């Protein structure tokens, strides 16, 4: 992730005694500060009985300072862009709807869109949306080209690892301050460890929405998955809300909310029933619905799950994200944003408000895009290949994906990791993909990360070989939040960063799915 001179020496050379000491310091620091997971279990106990440290990198990963600054600067534009996409119902209907959009062939997207359309027709009670975002990047470094910033994806729902990335940055600073990393590299110095206050930043977004809701006694609802192992990434946000803003939170799953959540038909107030032993009124009013679940089809196994999601959306609580904002985070939207004039529509148009961005800013944003196209398009890579769709034959989009398979990834409209199709797997996947489902997939050119960087990856249960040295690729993300609505100017902020590092031979990048470890940034100059 940095100039080749740094990559070729990364990680710095250490002897076994030094590596063992750093591993001990890192893992005990992780246990001491909440850099943890619940251990795998067939059924998580109601009260946690044990924990394991989160997978982590022993060294921070080098990143060109100029690209780090650029990513932070672009986050405000990205926050604004996705807020405006969520407000453009006509655009979302066209791209993600069930008539001509992705929802026509993707049942999960279709169900969400149909429910949202029905709620719009009846009249939504809340015009405000809250987004907690993360824009993920890799450094693109083809041979004989200067390193540049390329976006992997933009996340609008259940954005994770804000709290754990906050702790990981402090872990690496602690290792530096306690050992100086044994003076192993001139790049390891205090000014190259940037601050990362992601917990405070994300909680500020939730607190801002709560304050706008206007009922101090109301609570923030965390909608969580049953048996959630990543609870130590979520709880610090609750603690920050309580300690800094005196805002209480409540946690429930979709299954629990199906029984406990009600919406008053007149006021549209969302209330959640709780035991009178825990709250004297037997229920609490909800100001903000914060989804740490609800992003994948397996979480909506029955109509009840969809109806619960729609119940929350029809209330006057501020949803984070709203269904519109969740749809805006679809991979098809990412691809359509590369089309001529689309960025100009959202970012250089006075109809959206006072924030009008210059062509220079739009060009800088556009330069973070890789080439993308839909599998259902014709030779212009923009319009649908209707002849192919009618005949069932492979159109230009599919044929181009076959031709360039070794340099591509195919992406569906899914979050959570493990869904993409890469390189050698693409031809056989296309052989089996029903023609009507092509519209749900996009092809994206693969980013070419720098080669040669390594790190020591530390996973729980490694024993005497807990720190394993491997060649790696690092993906970094920038967090942000935005509160916005039809009749309200956007309030937005960039609030921190994340690094996830994986072995170079792993295509996927999720920490929770076991592909990556948590890491942090070491800034280096070109």
JSON list of N, CA, C and O in Angstrom, two decimals, residues 270-319:
[
{"chain": "A", "resi": 270, "resn": "UNK", "atom": "N", "xyz": [-42.96, 4.72, 17.28]},
{"chain": "A", "resi": 270, "resn": "UNK", "atom": "CA", "xyz": [-42.50, 3.34, 17.41]},
{"chain": "A", "resi": 270, "resn": "UNK", "atom": "C", "xyz": [-42.16, 3.07, 18.87]},
{"chain": "A", "resi": 270, "resn": "UNK", "atom": "O", "xyz": [-41.36, 3.78, 19.48]},
{"chain": "A", "resi": 271, "resn": "UNK", "atom": "N", "xyz": [-42.79, 2.05, 19.43]},
{"chain": "A", "resi": 271, "resn": "UNK", "atom": "CA", "xyz": [-42.51, 1.63, 20.80]},
{"chain": "A", "resi": 271, "resn": "UNK", "atom": "C", "xyz": [-42.12, 0.16, 20.79]},
{"chain": "A", "resi": 271, "resn": "UNK", "atom": "O", "xyz": [-42.62, -0.63, 19.99]},
{"chain": "A", "resi": 272, "resn": "UNK", "atom": "N", "xyz": [-41.23, -0.19, 21.71]},
{"chain": "A", "resi": 272, "resn": "UNK", "atom": "CA", "xyz": [-40.78, -1.57, 21.86]},
{"chain": "A", "resi": 272, "resn": "UNK", "atom": "C", "xyz": [-41.10, -2.01, 23.27]},
{"chain": "A", "resi": 272, "resn": "UNK", "atom": "O", "xyz": [-40.70, -1.36, 24.26]},
{"chain": "A", "resi": 273, "resn": "UNK", "atom": "N", "xyz": [-41.82, -3.12, 23.39]},
{"chain": "A", "resi": 273, "resn": "UNK", "atom": "CA", "xyz": [-42.19, -3.65, 24.70]},
{"chain": "A", "resi": 273, "resn": "UNK", "atom": "C", "xyz": [-40.98, -4.26, 25.39]},
{"chain": "A", "resi": 273, "resn": "UNK", "atom": "O", "xyz": [-40.18, -4.96, 24.76]},
{"chain": "A", "resi": 274, "resn": "UNK", "atom": "N", "xyz": [-40.84, -3.98, 26.66]},
{"chain": "A", "resi": 274, "resn": "UNK", "atom": "CA", "xyz": [-39.80, -4.58, 27.49]},
{"chain": "A", "resi": 274, "resn": "UNK", "atom": "C", "xyz": [-40.43, -5.03, 28.80]},
{"chain": "A", "resi": 274, "resn": "UNK", "atom": "O", "xyz": [-41.55, -4.61, 29.14]},
{"chain": "A", "resi": 275, "resn": "UNK", "atom": "N", "xyz": [-39.73, -5.85, 29.53]},
{"chain": "A", "resi": 275, "resn": "UNK", "atom": "CA", "xyz": [-40.26, -6.34, 30.80]},
{"chain": "A", "resi": 275, "resn": "UNK", "atom": "C", "xyz": [-40.48, -5.18, 31.77]},
{"chain": "A", "resi": 275, "resn": "UNK", "atom": "O", "xyz": [-39.61, -4.31, 31.91]},
{"chain": "A", "resi": 276, "resn": "UNK", "atom": "N", "xyz": [-41.62, -5.14, 32.45]},
{"chain": "A", "resi": 276, "resn": "UNK", "atom": "CA", "xyz": [-41.83, -4.11, 33.47]},
{"chain": "A", "resi": 276, "resn": "UNK", "atom": "C", "xyz": [-40.76, -4.14, 34.57]},
{"chain": "A", "resi": 276, "resn": "UNK", "atom": "O", "xyz": [-40.54, -3.13, 35.24]},
{"chain": "A", "resi": 277, "resn": "UNK", "atom": "N", "xyz": [-40.13, -5.29, 34.74]},
{"chain": "A", "resi": 277, "resn": "UNK", "atom": "CA", "xyz": [-39.05, -5.38, 35.72]},
{"chain": "A", "resi": 277, "resn": "UNK", "atom": "C", "xyz": [-37.84, -4.55, 35.28]},
{"chain": "A", "resi": 277, "resn": "UNK", "atom": "O", "xyz": [-37.01, -4.16, 36.11]},
{"chain": "A", "resi": 278, "resn": "UNK", "atom": "N", "xyz": [-37.72, -4.30, 33.96]},
{"chain": "A", "resi": 278, "resn": "UNK", "atom": "CA", "xyz": [-36.58, -3.55, 33.42]},
{"chain": "A", "resi": 278, "resn": "UNK", "atom": "C", "xyz": [-36.94, -2.10, 33.14]},
{"chain": "A", "resi": 278, "resn": "UNK", "atom": "O", "xyz": [-36.05, -1.23, 33.13]},
{"chain": "A", "resi": 279, "resn": "UNK", "atom": "N", "xyz": [-38.21, -1.84, 32.86]},
{"chain": "A", "resi": 279, "resn": "UNK", "atom": "CA", "xyz": [-38.66, -0.47, 32.61]},
{"chain": "A", "resi": 279, "resn": "UNK", "atom": "C", "xyz": [-40.08, -0.34, 33.14]},
{"chain": "A", "resi": 279, "resn": "UNK", "atom": "O", "xyz": [-40.96, -1.13, 32.77]},
{"chain": "A", "resi": 280, "resn": "UNK", "atom": "N", "xyz": [-40.35, 0.64, 34.00]},
{"chain": "A", "resi": 280, "resn": "UNK", "atom": "CA", "xyz": [-41.65, 0.69, 34.67]},
{"chain": "A", "resi": 280, "resn": "UNK", "atom": "C", "xyz": [-42.84, 0.83, 33.74]},
{"chain": "A", "resi": 280, "resn": "UNK", "atom": "O", "xyz": [-43.94, 0.37, 34.06]},
{"chain": "A", "resi": 281, "resn": "UNK", "atom": "N", "xyz": [-42.65, 1.45, 32.56]},
{"chain": "A", "resi": 281, "resn": "UNK", "atom": "CA", "xyz": [-43.77, 1.63, 31.64]},
{"chain": "A", "resi": 281, "resn": "UNK", "atom": "C", "xyz": [-44.07, 0.38, 30.82]},
{"chain": "A", "resi": 281, "resn": "UNK", "atom": "O", "xyz": [-45.09, 0.31, 30.15]},
{"chain": "A", "resi": 282, "resn": "UNK", "atom": "N", "xyz": [-43.15, -0.57, 30.82]},
{"chain": "A", "resi": 282, "resn": "UNK", "atom": "CA", "xyz": [-43.35, -1.78, 30.03]},
{"chain": "A", "resi": 282, "resn": "UNK", "atom": "C", "xyz": [-43.03, -1.61, 28.56]},
{"chain": "A", "resi": 282, "resn": "UNK", "atom": "O", "xyz": [-43.14, -2.57, 27.80]},
{"chain": "A", "resi": 283, "resn": "UNK", "atom": "N", "xyz": [-42.67, -0.40, 28.15]},
{"chain": "A", "resi": 283, "resn": "UNK", "atom": "CA", "xyz": [-42.27, -0.16, 26.76]},
{"chain": "A", "resi": 283, "resn": "UNK", "atom": "C", "xyz": [-41.44, 1.11, 26.70]},
{"chain": "A", "resi": 283, "resn": "UNK", "atom": "O", "xyz": [-41.48, 1.95, 27.61]},
{"chain": "A", "resi": 284, "resn": "UNK", "atom": "N", "xyz": [-40.68, 1.25, 25.60]},
{"chain": "A", "resi": 284, "resn": "UNK", "atom": "CA", "xyz": [-39.86, 2.44, 25.40]},
{"chain": "A", "resi": 284, "resn": "UNK", "atom": "C", "xyz": [-40.10, 2.98, 24.00]},
{"chain": "A", "resi": 284, "resn": "UNK", "atom": "O", "xyz": [-40.32, 2.22, 23.04]},
{"chain": "A", "resi": 285, "resn": "UNK", "atom": "N", "xyz": [-40.08, 4.31, 23.87]},
{"chain": "A", "resi": 285, "resn": "UNK", "atom": "CA", "xyz": [-40.19, 4.95, 22.56]},
{"chain": "A", "resi": 285, "resn": "UNK", "atom": "C", "xyz": [-38.83, 4.95, 21.88]},
{"chain": "A", "resi": 285, "resn": "UNK", "atom": "O", "xyz": [-37.79, 5.11, 22.51]},
{"chain": "A", "resi": 286, "resn": "UNK", "atom": "N", "xyz": [-38.85, 4.77, 20.56]},
{"chain": "A", "resi": 286, "resn": "UNK", "atom": "CA", "xyz": [-37.62, 4.67, 19.78]},
{"chain": "A", "resi": 286, "resn": "UNK", "atom": "C", "xyz": [-37.44, 5.93, 18.93]},
{"chain": "A", "resi": 286, "resn": "UNK", "atom": "O", "xyz": [-38.34, 6.33, 18.20]},
{"chain": "A", "resi": 287, "resn": "UNK", "atom": "N", "xyz": [-36.24, 6.51, 19.03]},
{"chain": "A", "resi": 287, "resn": "UNK", "atom": "CA", "xyz": [-35.92, 7.69, 18.22]},
{"chain": "A", "resi": 287, "resn": "UNK", "atom": "C", "xyz": [-35.20, 7.32, 16.93]},
{"chain": "A", "resi": 287, "resn": "UNK", "atom": "O", "xyz": [-35.47, 7.90, 15.86]},
{"chain": "A", "resi": 288, "resn": "UNK", "atom": "N", "xyz": [-34.27, 6.37, 17.02]},
{"chain": "A", "resi": 288, "resn": "UNK", "atom": "CA", "xyz": [-33.44, 5.98, 15.88]},
{"chain": "A", "resi": 288, "resn": "UNK", "atom": "C", "xyz": [-33.39, 4.46, 15.82]},
{"chain": "A", "resi": 288, "resn": "UNK", "atom": "O", "xyz": [-33.15, 3.80, 16.84]},
{"chain": "A", "resi": 289, "resn": "UNK", "atom": "N", "xyz": [-33.63, 3.90, 14.64]},
{"chain": "A", "resi": 289, "resn": "UNK", "atom": "CA", "xyz": [-33.50, 2.45, 14.42]},
{"chain": "A", "resi": 289, "resn": "UNK", "atom": "C", "xyz": [-32.18, 2.23, 13.70]},
{"chain": "A", "resi": 289, "resn": "UNK", "atom": "O", "xyz": [-32.01, 2.63, 12.54]},
{"chain": "A", "resi": 290, "resn": "UNK", "atom": "N", "xyz": [-31.23, 1.60, 14.39]},
{"chain": "A", "resi": 290, "resn": "UNK", "atom": "CA", "xyz": [-29.88, 1.41, 13.86]},
{"chain": "A", "resi": 290, "resn": "UNK", "atom": "C", "xyz": [-29.70, -0.06, 13.51]},
{"chain": "A", "resi": 290, "resn": "UNK", "atom": "O", "xyz": [-29.63, -0.92, 14.38]},
{"chain": "A", "resi": 291, "resn": "UNK", "atom": "N", "xyz": [-29.62, -0.36, 12.21]},
{"chain": "A", "resi": 291, "resn": "UNK", "atom": "CA", "xyz": [-29.54, -1.75, 11.76]},
{"chain": "A", "resi": 291, "resn": "UNK", "atom": "C", "xyz": [-28.11, -2.24, 11.78]},
{"chain": "A", "resi": 291, "resn": "UNK", "atom": "O", "xyz": [-27.24, -1.73, 11.05]},
{"chain": "A", "resi": 292, "resn": "UNK", "atom": "N", "xyz": [-27.84, -3.24, 12.62]},
{"chain": "A", "resi": 292, "resn": "UNK", "atom": "CA", "xyz": [-26.61, -4.02, 12.54]},
{"chain": "A", "resi": 292, "resn": "UNK", "atom": "C", "xyz": [-26.94, -5.41, 12.01]},
{"chain": "A", "resi": 292, "resn": "UNK", "atom": "O", "xyz": [-26.23, -6.38, 12.25]},
{"chain": "A", "resi": 293, "resn": "UNK", "atom": "N", "xyz": [-28.00, -5.49, 11.26]},
{"chain": "A", "resi": 293, "resn": "UNK", "atom": "CA", "xyz": [-28.47, -6.72, 10.61]},
{"chain": "A", "resi": 293, "resn": "UNK", "atom": "C", "xyz": [-29.40, -6.27, 9.48]},
{"chain": "A", "resi": 293, "resn": "UNK", "atom": "O", "xyz": [-29.54, -5.07, 9.22]},
{"chain": "A", "resi": 294, "resn": "UNK", "atom": "N", "xyz": [-30.02, -7.25, 8.81]},
{"chain": "A", "resi": 294, "resn": "UNK", "atom": "CA", "xyz": [-31.00, -6.91, 7.80]},
{"chain": "A", "resi": 294, "resn": "UNK", "atom": "C", "xyz": [-30.44, -6.65, 6.42]},
{"chain": "A", "resi": 294, "resn": "UNK", "atom": "O", "xyz": [-31.15, -6.14, 5.55]},
{"chain": "A", "resi": 295, "resn": "UNK", "atom": "N", "xyz": [-29.18, -7.04, 6.17]},
{"chain": "A", "resi": 295, "resn": "UNK", "atom": "CA", "xyz": [-28.56, -6.75, 4.88]},
{"chain": "A", "resi": 295, "resn": "UNK", "atom": "C", "xyz": [-28.51, -7.94, 3.94]},
{"chain": "A", "resi": 295, "resn": "UNK", "atom": "O", "xyz": [-28.08, -7.79, 2.79]},
{"chain": "A", "resi": 296, "resn": "UNK", "atom": "N", "xyz": [-28.93, -9.12, 4.39]},
{"chain": "A", "resi": 296, "resn": "UNK", "atom": "CA", "xyz": [-28.78, -10.33, 3.58]},
{"chain": "A", "resi": 296, "resn": "UNK", "atom": "C", "xyz": [-30.09, -11.12, 3.54]},
{"chain": "A", "resi": 296, "resn": "UNK", "atom": "O", "xyz": [-30.87, -11.09, 4.50]},
{"chain": "A", "resi": 297, "resn": "UNK", "atom": "N", "xyz": [-30.35, -11.85, 2.44]},
{"chain": "A", "resi": 297, "resn": "UNK", "atom": "CA", "xyz": [-31.60, -12.59, 2.32]},
{"chain": "A", "resi": 297, "resn": "UNK", "atom": "C", "xyz": [-31.84, -13.60, 3.44]},
{"chain": "A", "resi": 297, "resn": "UNK", "atom": "O", "xyz": [-33.00, -13.81, 3.84]},
{"chain": "A", "resi": 298, "resn": "UNK", "atom": "N", "xyz": [-30.77, -14.22, 3.96]},
{"chain": "A", "resi": 298, "resn": "UNK", "atom": "CA", "xyz": [-30.97, -15.25, 4.98]},
{"chain": "A", "resi": 298, "resn": "UNK", "atom": "C", "xyz": [-31.55, -14.67, 6.27]},
{"chain": "A", "resi": 298, "resn": "UNK", "atom": "O", "xyz": [-32.02, -15.42, 7.14]},
{"chain": "A", "resi": 299, "resn": "UNK", "atom": "N", "xyz": [-31.53, -13.35, 6.40]},
{"chain": "A", "resi": 299, "resn": "UNK", "atom": "CA", "xyz": [-32.11, -12.72, 7.59]},
{"chain": "A", "resi": 299, "resn": "UNK", "atom": "C", "xyz": [-33.60, -12.46, 7.44]},
{"chain": "A", "resi": 299, "resn": "UNK", "atom": "O", "xyz": [-34.25, -11.98, 8.37]},
{"chain": "A", "resi": 300, "resn": "UNK", "atom": "N", "xyz": [-34.15, -12.76, 6.27]},
{"chain": "A", "resi": 300, "resn": "UNK", "atom": "CA", "xyz": [-35.57, -12.58, 6.00]},
{"chain": "A", "resi": 300, "resn": "UNK", "atom": "C", "xyz": [-36.16, -13.92, 5.55]},
{"chain": "A", "resi": 300, "resn": "UNK", "atom": "O", "xyz": [-36.61, -14.06, 4.42]},
{"chain": "A", "resi": 301, "resn": "UNK", "atom": "N", "xyz": [-36.16, -14.87, 6.44]},
{"chain": "A", "resi": 301, "resn": "UNK", "atom": "CA", "xyz": [-36.54, -16.23, 6.06]},
{"chain": "A", "resi": 301, "resn": "UNK", "atom": "C", "xyz": [-38.04, -16.43, 5.97]},
{"chain": "A", "resi": 301, "resn": "UNK", "atom": "O", "xyz": [-38.50, -17.41, 5.38]},
{"chain": "A", "resi": 302, "resn": "UNK", "atom": "N", "xyz": [-38.81, -15.53, 6.56]},
{"chain": "A", "resi": 302, "resn": "UNK", "atom": "CA", "xyz": [-40.27, -15.63, 6.51]},
{"chain": "A", "resi": 302, "resn": "UNK", "atom": "C", "xyz": [-40.86, -14.26, 6.19]},
{"chain": "A", "resi": 302, "resn": "UNK", "atom": "O", "xyz": [-40.19, -13.24, 6.35]},
{"chain": "A", "resi": 303, "resn": "UNK", "atom": "N", "xyz": [-42.12, -14.21, 5.74]},
{"chain": "A", "resi": 303, "resn": "UNK", "atom": "CA", "xyz": [-42.77, -12.91, 5.54]},
{"chain": "A", "resi": 303, "resn": "UNK", "atom": "C", "xyz": [-42.76, -12.04, 6.79]},
{"chain": "A", "resi": 303, "resn": "UNK", "atom": "O", "xyz": [-42.75, -10.81, 6.70]},
{"chain": "A", "resi": 304, "resn": "UNK", "atom": "N", "xyz": [-42.73, -12.68, 7.97]},
{"chain": "A", "resi": 304, "resn": "UNK", "atom": "CA", "xyz": [-42.71, -11.93, 9.22]},
{"chain": "A", "resi": 304, "resn": "UNK", "atom": "C", "xyz": [-41.50, -11.01, 9.30]},
{"chain": "A", "resi": 304, "resn": "UNK", "atom": "O", "xyz": [-41.57, -9.89, 9.80]},
{"chain": "A", "resi": 305, "resn": "UNK", "atom": "N", "xyz": [-40.35, -11.49, 8.81]},
{"chain": "A", "resi": 305, "resn": "UNK", "atom": "CA", "xyz": [-39.13, -10.69, 8.88]},
{"chain": "A", "resi": 305, "resn": "UNK", "atom": "C", "xyz": [-39.26, -9.44, 8.01]},
{"chain": "A", "resi": 305, "resn": "UNK", "atom": "O", "xyz": [-38.86, -8.34, 8.43]},
{"chain": "A", "resi": 306, "resn": "UNK", "atom": "N", "xyz": [-39.82, -9.60, 6.81]},
{"chain": "A", "resi": 306, "resn": "UNK", "atom": "CA", "xyz": [-40.03, -8.43, 5.95]},
{"chain": "A", "resi": 306, "resn": "UNK", "atom": "C", "xyz": [-41.05, -7.48, 6.58]},
{"chain": "A", "resi": 306, "resn": "UNK", "atom": "O", "xyz": [-40.87, -6.25, 6.57]},
{"chain": "A", "resi": 307, "resn": "UNK", "atom": "N", "xyz": [-42.13, -8.02, 7.12]},
{"chain": "A", "resi": 307, "resn": "UNK", "atom": "CA", "xyz": [-43.16, -7.18, 7.71]},
{"chain": "A", "resi": 307, "resn": "UNK", "atom": "C", "xyz": [-42.60, -6.40, 8.91]},
{"chain": "A", "resi": 307, "resn": "UNK", "atom": "O", "xyz": [-42.98, -5.24, 9.13]},
{"chain": "A", "resi": 308, "resn": "UNK", "atom": "N", "xyz": [-41.71, -7.01, 9.66]},
{"chain": "A", "resi": 308, "resn": "UNK", "atom": "CA", "xyz": [-41.10, -6.30, 10.78]},
{"chain": "A", "resi": 308, "resn": "UNK", "atom": "C", "xyz": [-40.24, -5.15, 10.27]},
{"chain": "A", "resi": 308, "resn": "UNK", "atom": "O", "xyz": [-40.27, -4.04, 10.83]},
{"chain": "A", "resi": 309, "resn": "UNK", "atom": "N", "xyz": [-39.48, -5.41, 9.20]},
{"chain": "A", "resi": 309, "resn": "UNK", "atom": "CA", "xyz": [-38.67, -4.32, 8.62]},
{"chain": "A", "resi": 309, "resn": "UNK", "atom": "C", "xyz": [-39.57, -3.18, 8.15]},
{"chain": "A", "resi": 309, "resn": "UNK", "atom": "O", "xyz": [-39.26, -2.00, 8.38]},
{"chain": "A", "resi": 310, "resn": "UNK", "atom": "N", "xyz": [-40.67, -3.51, 7.51]},
{"chain": "A", "resi": 310, "resn": "UNK", "atom": "CA", "xyz": [-41.56, -2.47, 6.99]},
{"chain": "A", "resi": 310, "resn": "UNK", "atom": "C", "xyz": [-42.28, -1.74, 8.14]},
{"chain": "A", "resi": 310, "resn": "UNK", "atom": "O", "xyz": [-42.57, -0.54, 8.03]},
{"chain": "A", "resi": 311, "resn": "UNK", "atom": "N", "xyz": [-42.55, -2.43, 9.22]},
{"chain": "A", "resi": 311, "resn": "UNK", "atom": "CA", "xyz": [-43.16, -1.79, 10.39]},
{"chain": "A", "resi": 311, "resn": "UNK", "atom": "C", "xyz": [-42.24, -0.71, 10.94]},
{"chain": "A", "resi": 311, "resn": "UNK", "atom": "O", "xyz": [-42.68, 0.41, 11.25]},
{"chain": "A", "resi": 312, "resn": "UNK", "atom": "N", "xyz": [-40.96, -1.03, 11.05]},
{"chain": "A", "resi": 312, "resn": "UNK", "atom": "CA", "xyz": [-39.99, -0.05, 11.54]},
{"chain": "A", "resi": 312, "resn": "UNK", "atom": "C", "xyz": [-39.91, 1.14, 10.59]},
{"chain": "A", "resi": 312, "resn": "UNK", "atom": "O", "xyz": [-39.82, 2.30, 11.02]},
{"chain": "A", "resi": 313, "resn": "UNK", "atom": "N", "xyz": [-39.96, 0.87, 9.30]},
{"chain": "A", "resi": 313, "resn": "UNK", "atom": "CA", "xyz": [-39.84, 1.92, 8.28]},
{"chain": "A", "resi": 313, "resn": "UNK", "atom": "C", "xyz": [-41.06, 2.84, 8.27]},
{"chain": "A", "resi": 313, "resn": "UNK", "atom": "O", "xyz": [-40.94, 4.03, 7.95]},
{"chain": "A", "resi": 314, "resn": "UNK", "atom": "N", "xyz": [-42.23, 2.32, 8.61]},
{"chain": "A", "resi": 314, "resn": "UNK", "atom": "CA", "xyz": [-43.44, 3.14, 8.53]},
{"chain": "A", "resi": 314, "resn": "UNK", "atom": "C", "xyz": [-43.61, 4.03, 9.75]},
{"chain": "A", "resi": 314, "resn": "UNK", "atom": "O", "xyz": [-44.47, 4.92, 9.78]},
{"chain": "A", "resi": 315, "resn": "UNK", "atom": "N", "xyz": [-42.76, 3.85, 10.76]},
{"chain": "A", "resi": 315, "resn": "UNK", "atom": "CA", "xyz": [-42.86, 4.66, 11.96]},
{"chain": "A", "resi": 315, "resn": "UNK", "atom": "C", "xyz": [-42.20, 6.02, 11.75]},
{"chain": "A", "resi": 315, "resn": "UNK", "atom": "O", "xyz": [-41.58, 6.29, 10.72]},
{"chain": "A", "resi": 316, "resn": "UNK", "atom": "N", "xyz": [-42.32, 6.90, 12.75]},
{"chain": "A", "resi": 316, "resn": "UNK", "atom": "CA", "xyz": [-41.66, 8.19, 12.67]},
{"chain": "A", "resi": 316, "resn": "UNK", "atom": "C", "xyz": [-40.25, 8.17, 13.26]},
{"chain": "A", "resi": 316, "resn": "UNK", "atom": "O", "xyz": [-39.58, 9.20, 13.29]},
{"chain": "A", "resi": 317, "resn": "UNK", "atom": "N", "xyz": [-39.78, 6.99, 13.69]},
{"chain": "A", "resi": 317, "resn": "UNK", "atom": "CA", "xyz": [-38.38, 6.86, 14.09]},
{"chain": "A", "resi": 317, "resn": "UNK", "atom": "C", "xyz": [-37.49, 7.05, 12.86]},
{"chain": "A", "resi": 317, "resn": "UNK", "atom": "O", "xyz": [-37.89, 6.73, 11.74]},
{"chain": "A", "resi": 318, "resn": "UNK", "atom": "N", "xyz": [-36.29, 7.58, 13.08]},
{"chain": "A", "resi": 318, "resn": "UNK", "atom": "CA", "xyz": [-35.35, 7.79, 11.98]},
{"chain": "A", "resi": 318, "resn": "UNK", "atom": "C", "xyz": [-34.59, 6.49, 11.75]},
{"chain": "A", "resi": 318, "resn": "UNK", "atom": "O", "xyz": [-33.93, 5.98, 12.67]},
{"chain": "A", "resi": 319, "resn": "UNK", "atom": "N", "xyz": [-34.69, 5.94, 10.55]},
{"chain": "A", "resi": 319, "resn": "UNK", "atom": "CA", "xyz": [-34.06, 4.66, 10.25]},
{"chain": "A", "resi": 319, "resn": "UNK", "atom": "C", "xyz": [-32.63, 4.85, 9.74]},
{"chain": "A", "resi": 319, "resn": "UNK", "atom": "O", "xyz": [-32.37, 5.71, 8.90]}
]
